CSV table of C-alpha atoms and ligand atoms in Angstrom, one decimal:
chain,number,residue,atom,x,y,z
A,15,MET,CA,80.6,76.7,-29.9
A,16,ASN,CA,78.0,73.9,-29.3
A,17,ALA,CA,76.7,71.9,-32.3
A,18,THR,CA,73.1,72.5,-33.3
A,19,LEU,CA,70.3,70.0,-33.1
A,20,LEU,CA,67.6,71.1,-35.4
A,21,LEU,CA,64.1,69.8,-34.4
A,22,ILE,CA,61.4,70.0,-37.1
A,23,ALA,CA,58.0,70.3,-35.4
A,24,GLU,CA,55.0,69.0,-37.3
A,25,THR,CA,51.8,71.1,-37.4
A,26,ILE,CA,48.1,70.3,-38.2
A,27,ASP,CA,45.9,73.4,-38.8
A,28,ASN,CA,48.9,75.5,-37.7
A,29,ARG,CA,49.1,73.8,-34.3
A,30,VAL,CA,52.1,71.8,-33.1
A,31,THR,CA,51.4,68.1,-32.7
A,32,GLY,CA,52.1,66.3,-29.4
A,33,THR,CA,54.6,63.9,-31.0
A,34,SER,CA,56.7,66.9,-32.1
A,35,LEU,CA,57.1,67.9,-28.4
A,36,GLU,CA,58.7,64.5,-27.7
A,37,MET,CA,61.7,65.7,-29.6
A,38,THR,CA,62.5,68.0,-26.6
A,39,GLY,CA,63.3,64.7,-24.8
A,40,LEU,CA,66.1,64.1,-27.4
A,41,ALA,CA,67.3,67.7,-26.9
A,42,GLN,CA,67.5,67.0,-23.2
A,43,ARG,CA,69.4,63.8,-23.8
A,44,LEU,CA,72.0,65.5,-26.0
A,45,ALA,CA,72.5,68.6,-23.9
A,46,PRO,CA,74.8,70.2,-22.9
A,47,ASN,CA,76.9,69.2,-26.0
A,48,MET,CA,74.2,70.2,-28.5
A,49,THR,CA,72.0,73.2,-28.5
A,50,ALA,CA,68.5,72.7,-29.8
A,51,MET,CA,66.4,74.9,-32.1
A,52,PHE,CA,63.0,74.2,-33.6
A,53,ALA,CA,61.8,74.9,-37.1
A,54,LEU,CA,58.1,74.6,-38.1
A,55,ALA,CA,55.9,75.7,-41.0
A,56,GLY,CA,52.3,76.8,-41.6
A,57,SER,CA,50.1,79.3,-43.3
A,58,ASP,CA,49.4,81.3,-40.1
A,59,ILE,CA,52.1,80.0,-37.7
A,60,LYS,CA,53.3,83.0,-35.7
A,61,THR,CA,51.1,82.3,-32.6
A,62,SER,CA,52.1,78.6,-32.4
A,63,ALA,CA,55.7,79.4,-33.0
A,64,GLU,CA,55.7,81.9,-30.1
A,65,LYS,CA,53.9,79.4,-27.9
A,66,LEU,CA,56.4,76.6,-28.8
A,67,ALA,CA,59.4,78.9,-27.9
A,68,ALA,CA,57.9,80.0,-24.6
A,69,GLY,CA,56.7,76.4,-23.7
A,70,THR,CA,60.0,74.7,-24.4
A,71,GLY,CA,62.6,77.4,-23.9
A,72,ILE,CA,64.0,76.5,-27.3
A,73,PRO,CA,64.4,79.1,-30.1
A,74,VAL,CA,62.2,78.7,-33.1
A,75,THR,CA,62.4,79.5,-36.8
A,76,ALA,CA,58.9,79.6,-38.3
A,77,PHE,CA,58.2,79.5,-42.1
A,78,GLU,CA,55.0,81.0,-43.1
A,79,GLY,CA,53.4,81.0,-46.5
A,80,PRO,CA,50.2,80.1,-48.4
A,81,ASP,CA,51.6,76.8,-49.7
A,82,LEU,CA,52.2,75.7,-46.1
A,83,ALA,CA,48.5,75.4,-45.1
A,84,PHE,CA,48.7,71.6,-45.6
A,85,PRO,CA,51.8,69.6,-44.7
A,86,ASN,CA,54.1,69.8,-47.8
A,87,PRO,CA,57.2,67.7,-47.2
A,88,GLU,CA,58.8,68.8,-50.5
A,89,ILE,CA,58.7,72.5,-49.6
A,90,LEU,CA,59.6,71.8,-46.0
A,91,ALA,CA,62.7,69.8,-46.9
A,92,ASP,CA,63.9,72.6,-49.2
A,93,LEU,CA,63.5,75.2,-46.4
A,94,ILE,CA,65.2,72.9,-43.9
A,95,GLY,CA,68.1,72.2,-46.3
A,96,SER,CA,68.8,76.0,-46.4
A,97,LEU,CA,68.4,76.3,-42.6
A,98,VAL,CA,70.9,73.5,-42.0
A,99,GLU,CA,73.4,75.4,-44.2
A,100,GLN,CA,72.8,78.7,-42.2
A,101,THR,CA,73.0,77.1,-38.8
A,102,ASP,CA,75.5,74.4,-39.5
A,103,ALA,CA,73.2,71.9,-37.8
A,104,GLU,CA,74.8,68.6,-37.1
A,105,ILE,CA,71.5,66.7,-36.5
A,106,VAL,CA,68.2,67.3,-38.1
A,107,CYS,CA,65.3,65.5,-36.5
A,108,TYR,CA,61.8,64.9,-37.7
A,109,PRO,CA,59.0,63.0,-36.0
A,110,HIS,CA,58.6,59.5,-37.5
A,111,THR,CA,55.3,60.2,-39.2
A,112,THR,CA,54.2,59.9,-42.9
A,113,CYS,CA,55.1,63.5,-43.6
A,114,GLY,CA,58.2,63.4,-41.3
A,115,CYS,CA,59.6,60.3,-43.1
A,116,HIS,CA,58.9,61.9,-46.5
A,117,ALA,CA,60.6,65.2,-45.6
A,118,ALA,CA,63.5,63.5,-43.8
A,119,ALA,CA,64.3,61.3,-46.9
A,120,ARG,CA,64.2,64.4,-49.2
A,121,THR,CA,66.3,66.5,-46.8
A,122,ALA,CA,68.9,63.7,-46.6
A,123,ALA,CA,69.0,63.4,-50.3
A,124,LEU,CA,69.3,67.1,-50.9
A,125,MET,CA,72.2,67.3,-48.5
A,126,ASP,CA,73.8,64.0,-49.4
A,127,ALA,CA,73.5,63.2,-45.7
A,128,PRO,CA,73.0,59.9,-43.9
A,129,CYS,CA,69.4,59.2,-42.8
A,130,VAL,CA,68.5,57.1,-39.8
A,131,PRO,CA,64.7,56.6,-39.6
A,132,ALA,CA,62.6,55.3,-36.6
A,133,VAL,CA,65.2,56.0,-33.9
A,134,GLU,CA,64.2,54.7,-30.5
A,135,SER,CA,67.3,55.7,-28.4
A,136,VAL,CA,70.5,57.6,-28.7
A,137,GLU,CA,73.7,57.1,-26.7
A,138,LYS,CA,76.9,59.1,-26.7
A,139,GLU,CA,80.1,57.1,-27.2
A,140,GLY,CA,83.0,59.6,-27.1
A,141,ASP,CA,82.4,61.9,-30.1
A,142,ALA,CA,80.1,59.4,-31.8
A,143,LEU,CA,76.4,59.2,-31.5
A,144,VAL,CA,74.9,55.7,-31.5
A,145,PHE,CA,71.3,55.3,-32.7
A,146,ARG,CA,69.2,52.2,-31.9
A,147,ARG,CA,66.0,51.1,-33.6
A,148,SER,CA,63.8,48.0,-34.1
A,149,VAL,CA,63.4,46.1,-37.3
A,150,HIS,CA,61.2,43.2,-38.3
A,151,ASN,CA,58.3,44.4,-36.1
A,152,GLY,CA,60.5,44.6,-33.0
A,153,ARG,CA,62.1,41.2,-33.2
A,154,LEU,CA,65.5,42.6,-33.9
A,155,LYS,CA,67.4,45.8,-32.9
A,156,THR,CA,69.9,47.5,-35.1
A,157,THR,CA,72.6,50.0,-34.1
A,158,ALA,CA,73.8,52.7,-36.4
A,159,ILE,CA,76.7,55.1,-36.1
A,160,PRO,CA,76.6,57.8,-38.8
A,161,ARG,CA,80.1,58.5,-40.1
A,162,ARG,CA,79.5,62.1,-41.1
A,163,ARG,CA,77.4,65.0,-40.2
A,164,PRO,CA,74.8,66.4,-40.7
A,165,VAL,CA,72.7,63.3,-40.1
A,166,VAL,CA,68.9,63.3,-40.6
A,167,LEU,CA,66.8,61.3,-38.1
A,168,THR,CA,63.1,60.4,-37.6
A,169,LEU,CA,62.2,59.9,-34.0
A,170,LEU,CA,59.7,57.1,-33.2
A,171,PRO,CA,56.6,58.3,-31.4
A,172,GLY,CA,56.7,57.3,-27.8
A,173,ALA,CA,60.5,56.7,-27.7
A,174,PHE,CA,61.2,59.9,-25.8
A,175,LYS,CA,59.1,61.7,-23.2
A,176,PRO,CA,58.9,65.5,-23.7
A,177,ALA,CA,61.3,67.4,-21.4
A,178,GLY,CA,59.7,69.3,-18.6
A,179,PRO,CA,58.9,73.1,-18.8
A,180,PRO,CA,62.0,75.4,-19.0
A,181,ALA,CA,63.4,77.2,-16.0
A,182,PRO,CA,61.7,80.7,-15.6
A,183,SER,CA,63.6,83.3,-17.6
A,184,ASP,CA,63.2,87.1,-18.1
A,185,SER,CA,63.9,86.8,-21.8
A,186,PRO,CA,61.9,84.2,-23.8
A,187,PRO,CA,63.9,82.4,-26.5
A,188,ALA,CA,64.0,84.0,-30.0
A,189,MET,CA,61.2,83.4,-32.5
A,190,THR,CA,62.1,84.3,-36.1
A,191,LEU,CA,59.4,84.4,-38.7
A,192,GLN,CA,60.4,83.9,-42.4
A,193,LYS,CA,57.8,84.5,-45.1
A,194,VAL,CA,57.8,81.9,-47.9
A,195,GLU,CA,56.7,82.8,-51.5
A,196,LYS,CA,54.4,80.6,-53.5
A,197,LYS,CA,56.4,77.9,-55.3
A,198,ALA,CA,55.7,75.2,-57.8
A,199,THR,CA,56.5,71.7,-56.5
A,200,GLY,CA,56.1,68.2,-57.8
A,201,PHE,CA,54.0,67.3,-54.7
A,202,SER,CA,50.9,69.3,-54.0
A,203,PRO,CA,48.6,68.3,-51.1
A,204,VAL,CA,45.1,69.6,-51.9
A,205,GLU,CA,43.0,68.7,-48.9
A,206,LEU,CA,43.2,67.6,-45.3
A,207,THR,CA,40.1,65.7,-44.2
A,208,ARG,CA,39.2,64.6,-40.7
A,209,GLU,CA,37.9,61.2,-39.9
A,210,ALA,CA,34.1,61.6,-40.2
A,211,SER,CA,33.2,59.0,-37.6
A,212,GLY,CA,32.3,60.0,-34.1
A,213,ASP,CA,33.1,56.5,-33.0
A,214,ALA,CA,34.1,56.7,-29.3
A,215,ALA,CA,33.7,53.0,-28.5
A,216,LEU,CA,37.3,52.5,-27.6
A,217,GLU,CA,37.5,55.5,-25.3
A,218,HIS,CA,34.6,54.2,-23.2
A,219,ALA,CA,35.3,50.4,-23.2
A,220,ASP,CA,36.4,48.6,-20.1
A,221,ILE,CA,37.6,45.7,-22.2
A,222,ILE,CA,39.2,45.9,-25.7
A,223,VAL,CA,39.6,42.8,-27.9
A,224,ALA,CA,42.2,43.9,-30.4
A,225,VAL,CA,43.0,42.0,-33.5
A,226,GLY,CA,46.0,42.0,-35.8
A,227,ARG,CA,47.2,40.5,-39.0
A,228,GLY,CA,47.2,37.1,-37.3
A,229,ILE,CA,43.4,36.9,-37.9
A,230,GLY,CA,44.3,35.9,-41.5
A,231,ASP,CA,41.0,36.6,-43.2
A,232,PRO,CA,38.2,39.1,-42.7
A,233,GLU,CA,35.7,36.3,-42.4
A,234,ASN,CA,37.4,35.3,-39.1
A,235,LEU,CA,36.5,38.7,-37.5
A,236,GLY,CA,33.2,37.1,-36.5
A,237,ILE,CA,35.0,35.2,-33.8
A,238,VAL,CA,36.5,38.4,-32.3
A,239,ASN,CA,33.1,40.3,-32.5
A,240,ASP,CA,31.4,37.3,-30.9
A,241,LEU,CA,33.8,37.4,-27.9
A,242,ALA,CA,33.5,41.2,-27.6
A,243,ARG,CA,29.7,41.0,-27.6
A,244,ARG,CA,29.7,38.6,-24.7
A,245,LEU,CA,32.1,40.5,-22.5
A,246,PRO,CA,30.7,43.5,-20.4
A,247,ASN,CA,31.4,46.9,-22.0
A,248,ALA,CA,33.8,45.5,-24.6
A,249,ALA,CA,34.8,46.9,-28.0
A,250,VAL,CA,36.9,45.6,-30.9
A,251,ALA,CA,40.1,47.4,-31.9
A,252,ALA,CA,42.7,46.7,-34.6
A,253,SER,CA,46.3,47.1,-35.5
A,254,ARG,CA,47.0,49.4,-38.4
A,255,PRO,CA,47.4,46.8,-41.2
A,256,LEU,CA,43.8,45.7,-40.7
A,257,CYS,CA,42.5,49.3,-41.0
A,258,ASP,CA,44.7,49.8,-44.1
A,259,LEU,CA,43.0,46.7,-45.5
A,260,GLN,CA,39.6,48.3,-44.5
A,261,TRP,CA,38.7,45.3,-42.5
A,262,LEU,CA,37.9,47.7,-39.6
A,263,PRO,CA,37.5,51.5,-39.7
A,264,TYR,CA,40.4,53.8,-38.7
A,265,SER,CA,38.4,54.9,-35.7
A,266,ARG,CA,39.3,51.4,-34.2
A,267,GLN,CA,43.1,51.6,-34.9
A,268,VAL,CA,45.2,51.6,-31.7
A,269,GLY,CA,48.8,52.9,-31.8
A,270,ALA,CA,51.0,55.9,-32.5
A,271,THR,CA,49.0,57.0,-35.5
A,272,GLY,CA,45.7,55.8,-34.0
A,273,ARG,CA,44.0,55.9,-30.6
A,274,THR,CA,45.7,55.7,-27.2
A,275,VAL,CA,43.6,53.5,-24.9
A,276,THR,CA,43.8,52.5,-21.3
A,277,PRO,CA,41.1,49.9,-20.7
A,278,ARG,CA,40.9,47.6,-17.7
A,279,LEU,CA,41.7,44.7,-20.0
A,280,TYR,CA,43.3,44.6,-23.4
A,281,ILE,CA,43.3,41.3,-25.2
A,282,ALA,CA,45.8,41.5,-28.1
A,283,CYS,CA,45.0,38.7,-30.6
A,284,GLY,CA,47.4,38.0,-33.5
A,285,ILE,CA,49.3,41.2,-32.9
A,286,SER,CA,53.1,41.1,-33.1
A,287,GLY,CA,53.8,44.0,-30.7
A,288,ALA,CA,55.4,46.6,-33.0
A,289,GLN,CA,56.4,49.7,-31.1
A,290,GLN,CA,53.9,51.8,-33.0
A,291,HIS,CA,51.1,49.6,-31.8
A,292,VAL,CA,52.4,49.2,-28.2
A,293,TYR,CA,52.6,53.0,-27.9
A,294,GLY,CA,48.8,53.1,-27.9
A,295,MET,CA,48.0,50.3,-25.5
A,296,LYS,CA,50.9,49.8,-23.1
A,297,ASP,CA,49.2,51.6,-20.2
A,298,SER,CA,46.2,49.3,-20.2
A,299,GLN,CA,45.6,47.8,-16.7
A,300,TRP,CA,45.8,44.2,-17.8
A,301,ILE,CA,47.2,43.0,-21.1
A,302,VAL,CA,46.6,39.5,-22.4
A,303,ALA,CA,48.4,38.5,-25.6
A,304,VAL,CA,47.4,35.6,-27.8
A,305,ASN,CA,50.0,34.7,-30.4
A,306,THR,CA,51.2,31.5,-32.1
A,307,ASP,CA,54.8,32.8,-32.0
A,308,PRO,CA,56.3,32.3,-28.5
A,309,HIS,CA,58.9,35.0,-29.3
A,310,ALA,CA,56.4,37.6,-30.4
A,311,THR,CA,57.4,41.1,-29.0
A,312,ILE,CA,53.9,41.6,-27.6
A,313,PHE,CA,54.6,39.1,-24.8
A,314,SER,CA,57.2,41.6,-23.4
A,315,VAL,CA,54.3,44.0,-22.5
A,316,ALA,CA,51.7,41.4,-21.7
A,317,HIS,CA,50.8,40.3,-18.1
A,318,ILE,CA,49.4,37.0,-19.4
A,319,GLY,CA,50.7,35.4,-22.6
A,320,VAL,CA,48.8,32.6,-24.5
A,321,VAL,CA,50.8,30.8,-27.1
A,322,GLU,CA,48.0,29.5,-29.3
A,323,ASP,CA,46.1,30.0,-32.5
A,324,LEU,CA,43.6,32.7,-31.9
A,325,LEU,CA,41.0,30.9,-34.0
A,326,THR,CA,41.2,28.0,-31.4
A,327,PHE,CA,41.6,30.1,-28.3
A,328,LEU,CA,39.0,32.8,-28.7
A,329,PRO,CA,35.9,30.5,-29.1
A,330,LEU,CA,37.2,28.5,-26.0
A,331,LEU,CA,37.5,31.7,-24.0
A,332,ALA,CA,34.0,32.8,-25.0
A,333,GLU,CA,32.6,29.4,-24.0
A,334,ALA,CA,34.5,29.5,-20.7
A,335,TYR,CA,33.2,33.0,-20.0
A,336,ASP,CA,29.6,31.8,-20.6
A,337,GLU,CA,30.2,28.8,-18.2
A,338,MET,CA,31.6,31.1,-15.6
A,339,LYS,CA,28.6,33.4,-15.8
A,340,LYS,CA,26.2,30.5,-15.4
A,341,ALA,CA,28.0,29.1,-12.3
B,405,FAD,C1,54.9,55.8,-39.1
B,405,FAD,C2,54.2,54.5,-38.7
B,405,FAD,C3,53.1,54.5,-37.9
B,405,FAD,C4,52.5,53.4,-37.5
B,405,FAD,N1,51.4,53.4,-36.7
B,405,FAD,C5,50.8,52.3,-36.3
B,405,FAD,C6,49.7,52.3,-35.4
B,405,FAD,O1,49.2,53.4,-34.9
B,405,FAD,N2,49.1,51.2,-35.0
B,405,FAD,C7,49.6,49.9,-35.4
B,405,FAD,O2,49.0,48.9,-35.0
B,405,FAD,N3,50.6,49.9,-36.3
B,405,FAD,C8,51.2,51.0,-36.7
B,405,FAD,N4,52.2,51.0,-37.6
B,405,FAD,C9,52.6,49.6,-38.2
B,405,FAD,C10,53.4,48.8,-37.3
B,405,FAD,O3,54.8,49.1,-37.5
B,405,FAD,C11,53.3,47.3,-37.5
B,405,FAD,O4,53.6,47.0,-38.9
B,405,FAD,C12,51.9,46.8,-37.2
B,405,FAD,O5,51.5,47.2,-35.9
B,405,FAD,C13,51.9,45.3,-37.3
B,405,FAD,O6,50.5,44.8,-37.2
B,405,FAD,P1,50.2,43.4,-36.7
B,405,FAD,O7,50.9,43.1,-35.4
B,405,FAD,O8,48.7,43.2,-36.8
B,405,FAD,O9,50.9,42.5,-37.9
B,405,FAD,P2,52.2,41.6,-37.9
B,405,FAD,O10,53.3,42.3,-37.4
B,405,FAD,O11,52.2,40.9,-39.2
B,405,FAD,O12,51.9,40.4,-36.8
B,405,FAD,C14,50.9,39.4,-36.9
B,405,FAD,C15,51.1,38.5,-35.6
B,405,FAD,O13,50.1,37.5,-35.6
B,405,FAD,C16,50.7,36.3,-35.2
B,405,FAD,N5,49.8,35.3,-35.7
B,405,FAD,C17,49.7,34.8,-37.0
B,405,FAD,N6,48.8,33.9,-37.1
B,405,FAD,C18,48.2,33.8,-35.9
B,405,FAD,C19,47.1,33.0,-35.3
B,405,FAD,N7,46.4,32.2,-36.1
B,405,FAD,N8,46.8,33.1,-34.0
B,405,FAD,C20,47.6,33.9,-33.2
B,405,FAD,N9,48.6,34.7,-33.7
B,405,FAD,C21,48.9,34.6,-35.0
B,405,FAD,C22,52.1,36.3,-35.8
B,405,FAD,O14,52.9,35.5,-35.0
B,405,FAD,C23,52.5,37.8,-35.6
B,405,FAD,O15,53.1,38.0,-34.4
B,405,FAD,C24,52.9,52.1,-38.0
B,405,FAD,C25,54.0,52.1,-38.8
B,405,FAD,C26,54.7,53.2,-39.2
B,405,FAD,C27,55.9,53.2,-40.1
């Protein structure tokens, strides 16, 4: 019998997220030696579970209960722990998101299983599975071979493309619904709020000047705003640390947990090029990267690389642009 690959789909408002579907790419990669099944949770999840089974051709176990209206990694990890025992799953895979990482760590701890977060690729070497991932913002790669099963993974957004639609079949894959009673837990999410801003500046911009931690100080943002103001139809974006610091609103964050943008020109200033950032901007038509570190990972996706202090380069670029317009 084939080993089971258990994929845990994440939901928001009882709908499956796009990054969850990327796990079908992992299922395709590990087939035919492993058979995939999905698990997901929500307060009113039946319709999404049926849609997931029909759309992927993968059987689904859905957990439904009042406590599952908001993502609750503690309850989810407990449910998944029991499901792993029932199915003898050898690999348990969550998306590499805040809730996915939380639930993966708890699942691994409950089962005393090895945990490999932020997986970017998987190779088969004989009976062993070899997992690769980046560390130190993409400067180094590590390789891990778990020595026992089950193993719990989180899959980095963008690392795998979703598998195509399943071959037509007369019998859709099974969908099993399990009701979950109310349960006291140490972790209790109470609210899920959406970003209030209707800021669509990034979606409509032809040019994006994106700024990262290399800016050093919020006072230096003036230089970036100044350049963006001069360029036609340009907007300012940021890497996640700047939004976490509240130097720019989250509506300007580009990346796996922010916006995906495809402007004509993306100028990445003081951004190292971590995979989570690159995920959101790699399909821009032209990418210019400005970084003091000649080995920064961002240069591997840039069409033009400028090894320079952004505080020196951006004012010169603004000046040169003005001169060019006058000429
Ligand atoms: C689940 C998860 C989701 C994530 N989602 C996102 C996301 O959506 N978007 C995102 O951006 N990140 C995301 N991250 C964070 C991501 O992993 C990186 O930590 C982040 O992108 C790094 O931001 P940065 O490049 O600005 O900072 P750093 O990695 O610190 O890089 C700063 C860069 O600036 C350069 N520099 C320093 N001084 C100067 C100067 N004066 N001039 C020019 N260059 C200079 C440095 O050489 C360095 O390369 C996520 C992480 C996790 C775990």
